[in-house]
Backbone as JSON, one array per atom type, in Angstrom:
{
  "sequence": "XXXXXXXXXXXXXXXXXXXXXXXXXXXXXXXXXXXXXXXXXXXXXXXXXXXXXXXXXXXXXXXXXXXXXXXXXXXXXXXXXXXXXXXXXXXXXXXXXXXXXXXXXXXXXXXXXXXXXXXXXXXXXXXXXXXXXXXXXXXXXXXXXXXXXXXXXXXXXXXXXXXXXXXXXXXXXXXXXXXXXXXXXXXXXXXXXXXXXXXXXXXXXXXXXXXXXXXXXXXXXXXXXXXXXXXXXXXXXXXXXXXXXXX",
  "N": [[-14.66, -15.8, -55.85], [-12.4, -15.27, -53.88], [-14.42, -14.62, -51.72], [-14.77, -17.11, -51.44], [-12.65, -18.62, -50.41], [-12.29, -17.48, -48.48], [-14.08, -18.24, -46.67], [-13.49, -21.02, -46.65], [-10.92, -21.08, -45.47], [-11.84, -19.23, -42.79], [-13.37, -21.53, -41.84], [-11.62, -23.73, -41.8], [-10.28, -22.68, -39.93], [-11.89, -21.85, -38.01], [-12.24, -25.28, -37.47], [-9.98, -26.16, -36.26], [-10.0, -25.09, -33.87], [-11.69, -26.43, -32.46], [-10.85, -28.96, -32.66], [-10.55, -30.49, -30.24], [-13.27, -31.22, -29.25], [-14.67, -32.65, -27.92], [-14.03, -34.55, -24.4], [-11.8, -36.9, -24.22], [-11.13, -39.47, -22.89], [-8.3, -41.12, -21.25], [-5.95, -44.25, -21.3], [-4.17, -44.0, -18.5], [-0.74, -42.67, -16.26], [0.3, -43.19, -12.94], [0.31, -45.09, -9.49], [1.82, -42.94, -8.69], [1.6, -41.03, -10.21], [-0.03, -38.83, -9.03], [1.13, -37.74, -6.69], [2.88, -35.5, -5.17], [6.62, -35.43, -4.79], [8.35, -35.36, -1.8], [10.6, -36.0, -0.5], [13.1, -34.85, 1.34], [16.78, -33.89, 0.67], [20.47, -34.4, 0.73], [23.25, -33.51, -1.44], [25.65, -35.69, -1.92], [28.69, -34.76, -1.67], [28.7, -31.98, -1.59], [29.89, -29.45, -3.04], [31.3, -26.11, -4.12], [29.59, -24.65, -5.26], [25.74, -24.83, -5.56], [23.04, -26.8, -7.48], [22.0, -25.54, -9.36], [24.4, -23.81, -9.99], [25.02, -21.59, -8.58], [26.88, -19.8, -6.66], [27.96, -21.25, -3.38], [28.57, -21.65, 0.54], [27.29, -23.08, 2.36], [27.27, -26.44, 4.42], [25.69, -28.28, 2.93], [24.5, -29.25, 0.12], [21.27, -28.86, -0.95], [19.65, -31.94, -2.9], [18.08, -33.81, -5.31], [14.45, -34.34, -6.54], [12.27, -33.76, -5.51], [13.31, -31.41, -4.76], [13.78, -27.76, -5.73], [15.18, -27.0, -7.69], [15.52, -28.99, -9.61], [13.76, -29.01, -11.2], [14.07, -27.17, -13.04], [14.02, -25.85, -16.8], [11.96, -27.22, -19.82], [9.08, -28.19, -20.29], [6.26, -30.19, -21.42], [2.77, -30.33, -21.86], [1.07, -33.62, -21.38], [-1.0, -34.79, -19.84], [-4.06, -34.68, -18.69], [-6.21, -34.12, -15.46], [-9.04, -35.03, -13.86], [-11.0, -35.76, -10.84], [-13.67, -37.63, -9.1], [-14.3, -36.54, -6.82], [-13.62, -33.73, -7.56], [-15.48, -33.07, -9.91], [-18.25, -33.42, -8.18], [-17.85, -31.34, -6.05], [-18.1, -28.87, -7.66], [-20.91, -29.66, -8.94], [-20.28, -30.91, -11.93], [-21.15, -32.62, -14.71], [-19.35, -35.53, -16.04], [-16.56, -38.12, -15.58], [-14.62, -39.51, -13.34], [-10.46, -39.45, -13.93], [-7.9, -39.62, -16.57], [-7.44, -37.53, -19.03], [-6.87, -36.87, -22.71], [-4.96, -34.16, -24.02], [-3.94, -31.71, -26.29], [-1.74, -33.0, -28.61], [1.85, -32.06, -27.74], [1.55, -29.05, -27.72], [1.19, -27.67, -25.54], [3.55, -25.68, -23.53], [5.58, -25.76, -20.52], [7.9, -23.2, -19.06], [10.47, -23.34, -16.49], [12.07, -21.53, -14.4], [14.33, -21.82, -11.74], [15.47, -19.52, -9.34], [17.72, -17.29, -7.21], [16.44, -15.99, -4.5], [15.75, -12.93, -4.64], [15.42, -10.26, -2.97], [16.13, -9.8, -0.23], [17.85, -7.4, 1.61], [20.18, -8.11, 2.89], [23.54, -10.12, 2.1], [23.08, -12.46, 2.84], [21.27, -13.51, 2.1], [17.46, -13.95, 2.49], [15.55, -13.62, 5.84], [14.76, -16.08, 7.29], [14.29, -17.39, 9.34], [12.86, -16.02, 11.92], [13.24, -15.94, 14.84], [15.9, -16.62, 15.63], [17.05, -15.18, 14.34], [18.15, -16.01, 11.47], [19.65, -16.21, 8.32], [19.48, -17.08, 4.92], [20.25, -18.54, 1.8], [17.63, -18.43, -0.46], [15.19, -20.26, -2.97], [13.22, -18.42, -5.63], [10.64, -18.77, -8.06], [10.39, -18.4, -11.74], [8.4, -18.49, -14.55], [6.79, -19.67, -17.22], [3.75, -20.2, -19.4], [3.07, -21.69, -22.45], [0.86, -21.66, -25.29], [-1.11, -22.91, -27.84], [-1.61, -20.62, -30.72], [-4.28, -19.98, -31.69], [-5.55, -20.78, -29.68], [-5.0, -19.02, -27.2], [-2.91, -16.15, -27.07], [-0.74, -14.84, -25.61], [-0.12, -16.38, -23.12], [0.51, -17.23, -19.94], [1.92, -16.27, -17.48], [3.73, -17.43, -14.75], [5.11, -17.76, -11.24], [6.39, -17.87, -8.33], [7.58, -17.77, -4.83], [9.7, -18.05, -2.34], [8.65, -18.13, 0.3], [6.52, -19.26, -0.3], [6.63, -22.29, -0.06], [6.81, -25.19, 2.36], [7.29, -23.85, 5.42], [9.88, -24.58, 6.83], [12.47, -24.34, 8.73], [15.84, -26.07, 8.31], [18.35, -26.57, 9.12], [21.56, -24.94, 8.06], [21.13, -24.64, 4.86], [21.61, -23.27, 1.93], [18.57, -23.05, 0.29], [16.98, -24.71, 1.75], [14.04, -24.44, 2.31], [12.67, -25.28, -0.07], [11.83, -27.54, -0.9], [9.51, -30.18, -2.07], [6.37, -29.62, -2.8], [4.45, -26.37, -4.02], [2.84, -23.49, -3.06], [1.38, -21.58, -6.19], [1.44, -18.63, -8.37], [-0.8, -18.44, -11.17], [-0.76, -16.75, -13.63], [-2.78, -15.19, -16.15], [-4.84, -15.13, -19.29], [-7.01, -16.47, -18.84], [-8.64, -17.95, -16.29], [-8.79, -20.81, -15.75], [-6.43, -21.92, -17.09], [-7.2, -22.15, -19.78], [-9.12, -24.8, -19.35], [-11.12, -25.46, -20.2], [-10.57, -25.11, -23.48], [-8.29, -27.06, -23.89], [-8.99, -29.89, -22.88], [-11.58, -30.41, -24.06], [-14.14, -30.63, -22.36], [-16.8, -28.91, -20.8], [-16.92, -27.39, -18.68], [-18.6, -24.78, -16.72], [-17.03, -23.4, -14.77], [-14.04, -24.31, -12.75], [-12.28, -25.1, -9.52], [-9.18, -23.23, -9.14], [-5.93, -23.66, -10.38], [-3.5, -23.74, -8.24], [-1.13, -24.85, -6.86], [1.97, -26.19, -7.21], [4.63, -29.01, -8.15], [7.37, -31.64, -8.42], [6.55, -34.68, -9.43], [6.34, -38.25, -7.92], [7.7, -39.35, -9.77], [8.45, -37.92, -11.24], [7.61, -36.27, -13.01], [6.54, -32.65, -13.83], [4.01, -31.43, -11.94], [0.7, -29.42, -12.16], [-1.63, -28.41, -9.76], [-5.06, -28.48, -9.22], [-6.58, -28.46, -5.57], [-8.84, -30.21, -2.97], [-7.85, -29.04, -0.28], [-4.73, -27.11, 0.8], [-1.46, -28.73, -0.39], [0.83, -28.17, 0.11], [0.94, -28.13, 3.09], [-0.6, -30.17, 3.53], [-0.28, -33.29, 2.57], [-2.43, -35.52, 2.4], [-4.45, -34.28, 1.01], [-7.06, -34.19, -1.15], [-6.9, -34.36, -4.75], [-8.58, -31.93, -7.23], [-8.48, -31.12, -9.63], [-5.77, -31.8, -12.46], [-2.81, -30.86, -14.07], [-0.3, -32.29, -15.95], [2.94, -32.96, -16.72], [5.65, -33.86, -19.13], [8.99, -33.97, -19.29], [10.87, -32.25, -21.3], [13.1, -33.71, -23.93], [16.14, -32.97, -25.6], [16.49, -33.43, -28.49]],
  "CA": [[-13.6, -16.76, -55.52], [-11.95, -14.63, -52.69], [-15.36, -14.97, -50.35], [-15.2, -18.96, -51.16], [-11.55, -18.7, -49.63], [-11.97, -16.46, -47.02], [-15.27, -18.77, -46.25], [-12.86, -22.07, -46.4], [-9.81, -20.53, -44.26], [-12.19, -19.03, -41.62], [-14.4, -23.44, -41.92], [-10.28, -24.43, -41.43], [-9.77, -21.87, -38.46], [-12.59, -23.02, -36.37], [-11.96, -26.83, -36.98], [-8.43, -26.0, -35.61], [-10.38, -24.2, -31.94], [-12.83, -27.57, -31.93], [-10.27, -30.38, -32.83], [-10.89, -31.34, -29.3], [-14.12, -30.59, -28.91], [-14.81, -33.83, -26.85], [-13.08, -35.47, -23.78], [-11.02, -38.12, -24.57], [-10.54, -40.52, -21.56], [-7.09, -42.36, -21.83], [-5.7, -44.91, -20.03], [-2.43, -43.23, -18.04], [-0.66, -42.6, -14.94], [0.69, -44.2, -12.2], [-0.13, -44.51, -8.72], [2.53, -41.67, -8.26], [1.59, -39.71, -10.66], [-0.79, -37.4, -8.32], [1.47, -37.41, -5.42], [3.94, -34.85, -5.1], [7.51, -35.71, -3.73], [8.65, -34.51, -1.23], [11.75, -35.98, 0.47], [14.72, -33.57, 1.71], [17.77, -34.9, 0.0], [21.11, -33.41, -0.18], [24.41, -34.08, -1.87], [26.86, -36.63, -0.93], [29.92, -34.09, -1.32], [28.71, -30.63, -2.09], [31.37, -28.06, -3.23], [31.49, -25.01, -3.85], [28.42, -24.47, -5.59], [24.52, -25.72, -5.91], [22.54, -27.3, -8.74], [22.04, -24.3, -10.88], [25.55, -23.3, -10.44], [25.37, -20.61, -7.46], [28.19, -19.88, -5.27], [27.51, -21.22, -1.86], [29.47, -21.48, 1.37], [26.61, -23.93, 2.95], [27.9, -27.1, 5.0], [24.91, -29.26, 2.51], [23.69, -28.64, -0.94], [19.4, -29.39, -1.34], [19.41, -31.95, -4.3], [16.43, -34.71, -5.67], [13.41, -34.45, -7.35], [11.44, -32.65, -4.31], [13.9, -29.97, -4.46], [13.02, -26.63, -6.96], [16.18, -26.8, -8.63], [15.23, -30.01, -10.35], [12.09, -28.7, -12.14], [14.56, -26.37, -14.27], [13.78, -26.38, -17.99], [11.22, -26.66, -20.42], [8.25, -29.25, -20.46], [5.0, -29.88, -22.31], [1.75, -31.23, -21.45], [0.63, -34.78, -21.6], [-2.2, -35.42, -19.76], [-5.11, -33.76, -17.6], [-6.89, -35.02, -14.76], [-10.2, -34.79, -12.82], [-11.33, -36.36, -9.61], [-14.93, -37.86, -8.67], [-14.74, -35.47, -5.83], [-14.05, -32.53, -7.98], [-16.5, -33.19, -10.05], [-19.11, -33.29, -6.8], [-17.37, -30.41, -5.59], [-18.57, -28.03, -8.92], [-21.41, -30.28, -9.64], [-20.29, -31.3, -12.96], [-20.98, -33.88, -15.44], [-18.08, -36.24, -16.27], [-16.1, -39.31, -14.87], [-12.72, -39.67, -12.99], [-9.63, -40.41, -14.65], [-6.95, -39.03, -17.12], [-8.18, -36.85, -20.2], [-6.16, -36.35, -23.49], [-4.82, -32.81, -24.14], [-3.26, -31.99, -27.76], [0.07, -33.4, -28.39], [3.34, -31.16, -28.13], [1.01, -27.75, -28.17], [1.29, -26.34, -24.46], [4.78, -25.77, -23.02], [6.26, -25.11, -19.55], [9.29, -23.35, -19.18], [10.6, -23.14, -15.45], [13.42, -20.62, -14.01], [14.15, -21.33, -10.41], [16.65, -18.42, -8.84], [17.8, -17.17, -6.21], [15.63, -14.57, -4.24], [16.81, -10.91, -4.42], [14.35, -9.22, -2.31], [17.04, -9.48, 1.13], [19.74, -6.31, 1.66], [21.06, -9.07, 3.74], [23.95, -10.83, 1.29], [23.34, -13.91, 3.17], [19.75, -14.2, 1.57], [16.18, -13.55, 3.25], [15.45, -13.63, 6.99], [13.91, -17.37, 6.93], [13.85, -18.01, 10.79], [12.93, -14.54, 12.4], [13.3, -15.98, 16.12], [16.82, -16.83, 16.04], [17.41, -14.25, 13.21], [18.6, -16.53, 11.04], [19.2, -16.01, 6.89], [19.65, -18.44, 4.08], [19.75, -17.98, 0.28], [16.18, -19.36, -0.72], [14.6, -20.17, -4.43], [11.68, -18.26, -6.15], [10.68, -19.55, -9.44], [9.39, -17.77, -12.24], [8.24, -19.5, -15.95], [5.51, -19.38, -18.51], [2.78, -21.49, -20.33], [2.34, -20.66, -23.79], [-0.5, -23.01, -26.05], [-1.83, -22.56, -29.05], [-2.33, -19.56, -30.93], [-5.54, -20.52, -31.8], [-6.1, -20.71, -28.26], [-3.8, -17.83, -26.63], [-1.04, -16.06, -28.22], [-0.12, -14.39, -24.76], [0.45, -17.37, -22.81], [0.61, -17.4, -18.77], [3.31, -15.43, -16.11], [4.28, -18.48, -13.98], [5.83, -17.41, -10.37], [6.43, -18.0, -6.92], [8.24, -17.27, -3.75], [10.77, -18.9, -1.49], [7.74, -18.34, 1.32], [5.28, -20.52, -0.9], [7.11, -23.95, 0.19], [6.41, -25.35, 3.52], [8.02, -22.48, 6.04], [10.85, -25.27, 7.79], [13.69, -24.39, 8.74], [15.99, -27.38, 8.53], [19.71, -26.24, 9.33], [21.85, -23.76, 7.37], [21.84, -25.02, 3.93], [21.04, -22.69, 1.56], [17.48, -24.0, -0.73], [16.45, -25.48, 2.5], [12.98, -24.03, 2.25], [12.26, -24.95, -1.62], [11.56, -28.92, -1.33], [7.96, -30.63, -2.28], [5.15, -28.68, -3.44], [4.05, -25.04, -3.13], [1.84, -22.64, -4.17], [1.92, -20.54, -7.74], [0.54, -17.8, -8.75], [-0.23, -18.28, -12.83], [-1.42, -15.52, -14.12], [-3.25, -15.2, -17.75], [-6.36, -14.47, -19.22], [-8.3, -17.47, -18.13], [-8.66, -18.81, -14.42], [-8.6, -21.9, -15.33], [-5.64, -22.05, -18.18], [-7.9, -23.16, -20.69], [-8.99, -26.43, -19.17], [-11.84, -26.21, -21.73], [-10.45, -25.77, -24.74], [-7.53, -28.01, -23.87], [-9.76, -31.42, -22.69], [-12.84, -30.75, -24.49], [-15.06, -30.29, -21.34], [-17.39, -27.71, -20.81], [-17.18, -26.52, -17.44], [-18.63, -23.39, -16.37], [-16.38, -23.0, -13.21], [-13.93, -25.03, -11.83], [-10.87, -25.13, -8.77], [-8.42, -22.48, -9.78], [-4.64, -24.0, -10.21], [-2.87, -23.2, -7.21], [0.06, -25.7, -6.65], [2.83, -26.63, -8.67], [5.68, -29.34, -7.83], [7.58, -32.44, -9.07], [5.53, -35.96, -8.93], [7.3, -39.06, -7.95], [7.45, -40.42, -11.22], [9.68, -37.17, -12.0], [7.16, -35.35, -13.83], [5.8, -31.75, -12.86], [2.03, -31.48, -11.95], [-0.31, -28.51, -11.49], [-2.71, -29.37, -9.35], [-6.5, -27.68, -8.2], [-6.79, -29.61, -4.4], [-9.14, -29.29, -1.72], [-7.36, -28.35, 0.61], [-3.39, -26.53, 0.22], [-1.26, -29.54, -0.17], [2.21, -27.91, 0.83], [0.75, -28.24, 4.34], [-1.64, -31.45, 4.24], [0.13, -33.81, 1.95], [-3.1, -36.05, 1.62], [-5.75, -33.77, 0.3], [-7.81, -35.13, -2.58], [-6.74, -33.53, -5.96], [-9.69, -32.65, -7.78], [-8.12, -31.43, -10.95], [-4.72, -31.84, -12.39], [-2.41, -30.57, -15.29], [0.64, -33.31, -15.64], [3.91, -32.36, -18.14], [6.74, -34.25, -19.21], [10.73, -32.96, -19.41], [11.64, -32.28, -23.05], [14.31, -33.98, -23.94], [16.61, -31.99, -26.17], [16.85, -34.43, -29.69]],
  "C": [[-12.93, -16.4, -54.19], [-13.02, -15.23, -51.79], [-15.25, -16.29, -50.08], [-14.0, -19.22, -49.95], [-11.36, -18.36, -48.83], [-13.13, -17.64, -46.26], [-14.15, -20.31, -45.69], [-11.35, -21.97, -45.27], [-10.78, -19.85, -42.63], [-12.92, -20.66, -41.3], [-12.52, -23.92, -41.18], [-9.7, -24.0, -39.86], [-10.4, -22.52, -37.33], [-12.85, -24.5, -36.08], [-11.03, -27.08, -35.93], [-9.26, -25.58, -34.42], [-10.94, -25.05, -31.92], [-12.21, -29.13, -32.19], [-10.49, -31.04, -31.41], [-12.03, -31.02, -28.8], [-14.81, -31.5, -27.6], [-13.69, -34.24, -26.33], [-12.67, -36.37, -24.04], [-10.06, -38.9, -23.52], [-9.43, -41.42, -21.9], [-6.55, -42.96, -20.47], [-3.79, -44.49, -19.66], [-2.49, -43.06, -16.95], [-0.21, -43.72, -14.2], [0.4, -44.46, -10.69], [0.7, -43.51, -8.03], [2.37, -40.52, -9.13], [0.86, -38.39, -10.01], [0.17, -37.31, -6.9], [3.05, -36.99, -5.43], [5.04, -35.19, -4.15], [8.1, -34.94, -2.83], [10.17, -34.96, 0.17], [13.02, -35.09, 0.43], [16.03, -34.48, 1.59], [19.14, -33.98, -0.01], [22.77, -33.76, -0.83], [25.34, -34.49, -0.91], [28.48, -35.54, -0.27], [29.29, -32.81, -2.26], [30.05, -29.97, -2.16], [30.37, -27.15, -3.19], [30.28, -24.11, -4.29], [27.19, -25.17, -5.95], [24.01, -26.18, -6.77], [22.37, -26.72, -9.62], [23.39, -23.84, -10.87], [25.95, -22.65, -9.48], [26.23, -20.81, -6.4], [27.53, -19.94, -3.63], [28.56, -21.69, -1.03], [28.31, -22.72, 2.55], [27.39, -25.61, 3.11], [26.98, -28.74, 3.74], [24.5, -28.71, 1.22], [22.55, -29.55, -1.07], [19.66, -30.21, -2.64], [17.82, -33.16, -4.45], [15.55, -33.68, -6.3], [12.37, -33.37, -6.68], [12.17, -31.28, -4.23], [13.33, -29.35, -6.22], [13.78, -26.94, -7.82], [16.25, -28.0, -9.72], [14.51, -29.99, -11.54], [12.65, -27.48, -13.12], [14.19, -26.85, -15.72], [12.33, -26.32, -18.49], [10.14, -28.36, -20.39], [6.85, -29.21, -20.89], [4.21, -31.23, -21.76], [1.07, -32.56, -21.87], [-0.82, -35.55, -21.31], [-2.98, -34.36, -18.67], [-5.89, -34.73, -16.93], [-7.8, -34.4, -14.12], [-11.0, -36.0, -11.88], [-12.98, -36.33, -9.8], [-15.16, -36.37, -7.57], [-14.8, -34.0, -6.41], [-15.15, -32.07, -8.85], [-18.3, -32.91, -9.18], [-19.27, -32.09, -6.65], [-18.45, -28.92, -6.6], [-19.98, -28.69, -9.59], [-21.36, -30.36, -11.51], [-20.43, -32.66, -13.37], [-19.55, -34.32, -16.17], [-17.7, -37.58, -15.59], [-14.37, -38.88, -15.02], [-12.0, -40.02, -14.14], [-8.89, -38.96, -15.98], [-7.81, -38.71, -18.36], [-6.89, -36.92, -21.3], [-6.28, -34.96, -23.69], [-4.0, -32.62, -25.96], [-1.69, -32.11, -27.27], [0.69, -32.37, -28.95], [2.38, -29.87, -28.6], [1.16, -26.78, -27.02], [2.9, -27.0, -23.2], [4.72, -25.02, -21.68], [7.29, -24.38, -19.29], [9.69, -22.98, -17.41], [11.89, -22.63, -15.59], [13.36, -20.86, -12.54], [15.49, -20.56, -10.22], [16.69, -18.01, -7.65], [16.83, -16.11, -5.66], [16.34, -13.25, -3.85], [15.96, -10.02, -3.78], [15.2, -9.24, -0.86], [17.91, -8.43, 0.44], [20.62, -7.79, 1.98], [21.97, -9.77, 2.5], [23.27, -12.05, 1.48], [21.95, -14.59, 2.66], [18.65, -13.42, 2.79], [16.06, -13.91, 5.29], [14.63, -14.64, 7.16], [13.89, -17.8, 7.97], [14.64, -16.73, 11.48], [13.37, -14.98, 13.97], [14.79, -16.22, 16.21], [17.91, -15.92, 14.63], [19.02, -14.9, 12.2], [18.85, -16.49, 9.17], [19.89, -17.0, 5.99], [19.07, -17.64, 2.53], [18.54, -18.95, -0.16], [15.98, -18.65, -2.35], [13.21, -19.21, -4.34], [11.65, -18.75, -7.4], [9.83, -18.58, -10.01], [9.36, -18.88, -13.56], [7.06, -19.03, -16.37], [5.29, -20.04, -18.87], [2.85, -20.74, -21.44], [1.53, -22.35, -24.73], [-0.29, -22.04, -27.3], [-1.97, -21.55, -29.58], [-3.54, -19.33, -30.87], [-6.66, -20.44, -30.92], [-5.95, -19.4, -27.01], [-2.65, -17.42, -26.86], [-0.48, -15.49, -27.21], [0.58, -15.36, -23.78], [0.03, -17.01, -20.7], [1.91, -17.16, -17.97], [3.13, -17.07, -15.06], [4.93, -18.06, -12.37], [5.14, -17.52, -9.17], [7.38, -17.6, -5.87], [9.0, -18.19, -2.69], [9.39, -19.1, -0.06], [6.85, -19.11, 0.78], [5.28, -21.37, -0.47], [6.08, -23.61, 1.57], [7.82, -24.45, 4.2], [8.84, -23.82, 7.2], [11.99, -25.22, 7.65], [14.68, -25.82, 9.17], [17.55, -27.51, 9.34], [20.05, -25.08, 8.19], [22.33, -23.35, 6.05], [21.15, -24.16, 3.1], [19.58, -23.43, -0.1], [17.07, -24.59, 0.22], [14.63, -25.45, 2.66], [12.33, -24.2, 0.91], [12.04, -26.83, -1.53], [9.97, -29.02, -1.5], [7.23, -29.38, -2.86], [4.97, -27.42, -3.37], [3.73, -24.47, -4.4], [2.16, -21.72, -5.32], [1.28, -19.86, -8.16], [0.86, -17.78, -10.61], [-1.55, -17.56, -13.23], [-1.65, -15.13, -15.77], [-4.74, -14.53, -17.9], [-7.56, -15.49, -19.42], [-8.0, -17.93, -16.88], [-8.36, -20.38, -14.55], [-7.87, -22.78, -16.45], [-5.76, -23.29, -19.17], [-8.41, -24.5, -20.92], [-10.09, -26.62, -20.44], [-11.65, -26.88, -22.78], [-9.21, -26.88, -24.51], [-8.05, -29.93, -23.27], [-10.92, -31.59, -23.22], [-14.35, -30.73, -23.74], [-15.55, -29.2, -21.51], [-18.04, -27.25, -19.64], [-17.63, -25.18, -17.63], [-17.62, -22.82, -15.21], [-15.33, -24.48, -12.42], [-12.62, -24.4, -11.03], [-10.28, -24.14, -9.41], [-6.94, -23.13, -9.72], [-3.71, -23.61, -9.16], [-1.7, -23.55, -6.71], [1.1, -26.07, -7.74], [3.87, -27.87, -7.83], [6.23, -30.63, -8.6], [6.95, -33.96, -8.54], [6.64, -36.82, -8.51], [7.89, -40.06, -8.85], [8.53, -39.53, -12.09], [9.14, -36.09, -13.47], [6.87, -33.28, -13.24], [4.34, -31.81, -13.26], [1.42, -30.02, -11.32], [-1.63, -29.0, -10.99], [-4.02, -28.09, -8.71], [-7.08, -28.95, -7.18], [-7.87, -28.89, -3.31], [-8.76, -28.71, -0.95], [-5.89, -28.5, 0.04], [-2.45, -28.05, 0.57], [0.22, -29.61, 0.07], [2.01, -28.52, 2.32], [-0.25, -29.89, 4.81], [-1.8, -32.7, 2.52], [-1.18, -35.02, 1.37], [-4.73, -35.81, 1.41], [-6.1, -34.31, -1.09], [-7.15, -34.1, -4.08], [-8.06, -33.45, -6.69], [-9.04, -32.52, -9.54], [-6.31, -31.22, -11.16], [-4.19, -31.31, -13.78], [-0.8, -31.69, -15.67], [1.73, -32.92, -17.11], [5.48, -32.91, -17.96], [8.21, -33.59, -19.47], [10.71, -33.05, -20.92], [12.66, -32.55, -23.14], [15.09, -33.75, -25.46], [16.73, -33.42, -27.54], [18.42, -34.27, -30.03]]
}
């Protein structure tokens, strides 16, 4: 009786690792959902402090959707995407277009903060020619999925130098709008696109970007080319995750 049960709980275990064992093409998206925003926005009447709270003395506070401080909080994945070209790219079999991922199983959580790596109070040295410093974001956060799938989950983080490197004036967060690169760190390269769409790549793009879409979602994206710097590189694959909104 035991072996039958141990036989029917391990038959129950690996249904649970193959519930998506196939892609499941859905119809989603918008034509903003792959294109990261990126306009420089900043409050009408800043005081005394910025969007997370921090005491600043800056003449502008950074706010919108393109800025870091937006993408605070916790969000879970909705949909996955792959491009004709990435496809090409990896010669794989498949077709464009939005994939289903399991519902309410893999969470984001984002921290953006200030960067503490300057002596300088005034923040980091962010325009060396006119030795200029400014308090700038890094972001750190974590994926976590499935047990089933990974019970450790994914280190999340980036750097105030990730963004695009423009200095804009002397507002502090001036360097943290639109897109930029992320280092997410786990124990797959390619945070489980398998088991999470049902595909069966051997190899694809590695995740490299992170930022908020114009639709107000955040998107991880694998692009040909870095798309902090060349806003209309092709995406080939994508990870797309809605805000949780607290019940």
């Amino acid at each position: 009786m035991k072996k039958i049960l141990a036989l029917v709980l391990a038959a129950m275990m690996l249904l649970a690792c193959t519930a998506f064992a196939e892609p499941t093409k859905i119809e989603y998206g918008t034509e903003n959902t792959l294109v990261y925003a990126r306009e420089v926005a900043y409050a009408a009447e800043p005081g005394a402090v910025d969007a997370l709270g921090n005491p600043t003395d800056a003449d502008k506070v950074p706010t919108g959707i393109a800025h870091v401080t937006a993408w605070a909080g916790e969000w879970v994945l909705v949909a996955a995407y792959v491009s004709e070209a990435g496809l090409e790219e990896y010669d794989l079999d498949g077709e464009e277009g939005f994939y289903a991922v399991p519902e309410n199983a893999v969470f984001l959580n984002l921290v953006p903060a200030y960067d503490a790596s300057a002596n300088d109070p005034s923040g980091p040295l962010v325009d060396v020619a006119n030795y200029f410093h400014a308090h700038c974001y890094d972001l750190n956060g974590t994926i976590t999925l499935p047990e089933d799938i990974d019970e450790d989950g994914f280190k999340v983080k980036n750097v105030w130098s990730d963004w695009a490197s423009v200095v804009r004036g002397n507002a502090d967060g001036d360097f943290n709008f639109g897109p930029a690169k992320v280092n997410i760190k786990g124990d797959d390269d390619y945070i489980y696109w398998n088991e999470l769409t049902g595909f069966d790549f051997e190899e694809i793009e590695e995740f490299k970007y992170i930022g908020m879409n114009l639709d107000g979602q955040i998107v991880i994206t694998a692009c040909e080319k870095n798309p902090v710097t060349k806003p209309d590189t092709d995406v080939w694959f994508a990870l797309v995750f809605d805000k949780v909104v607290a019940e």
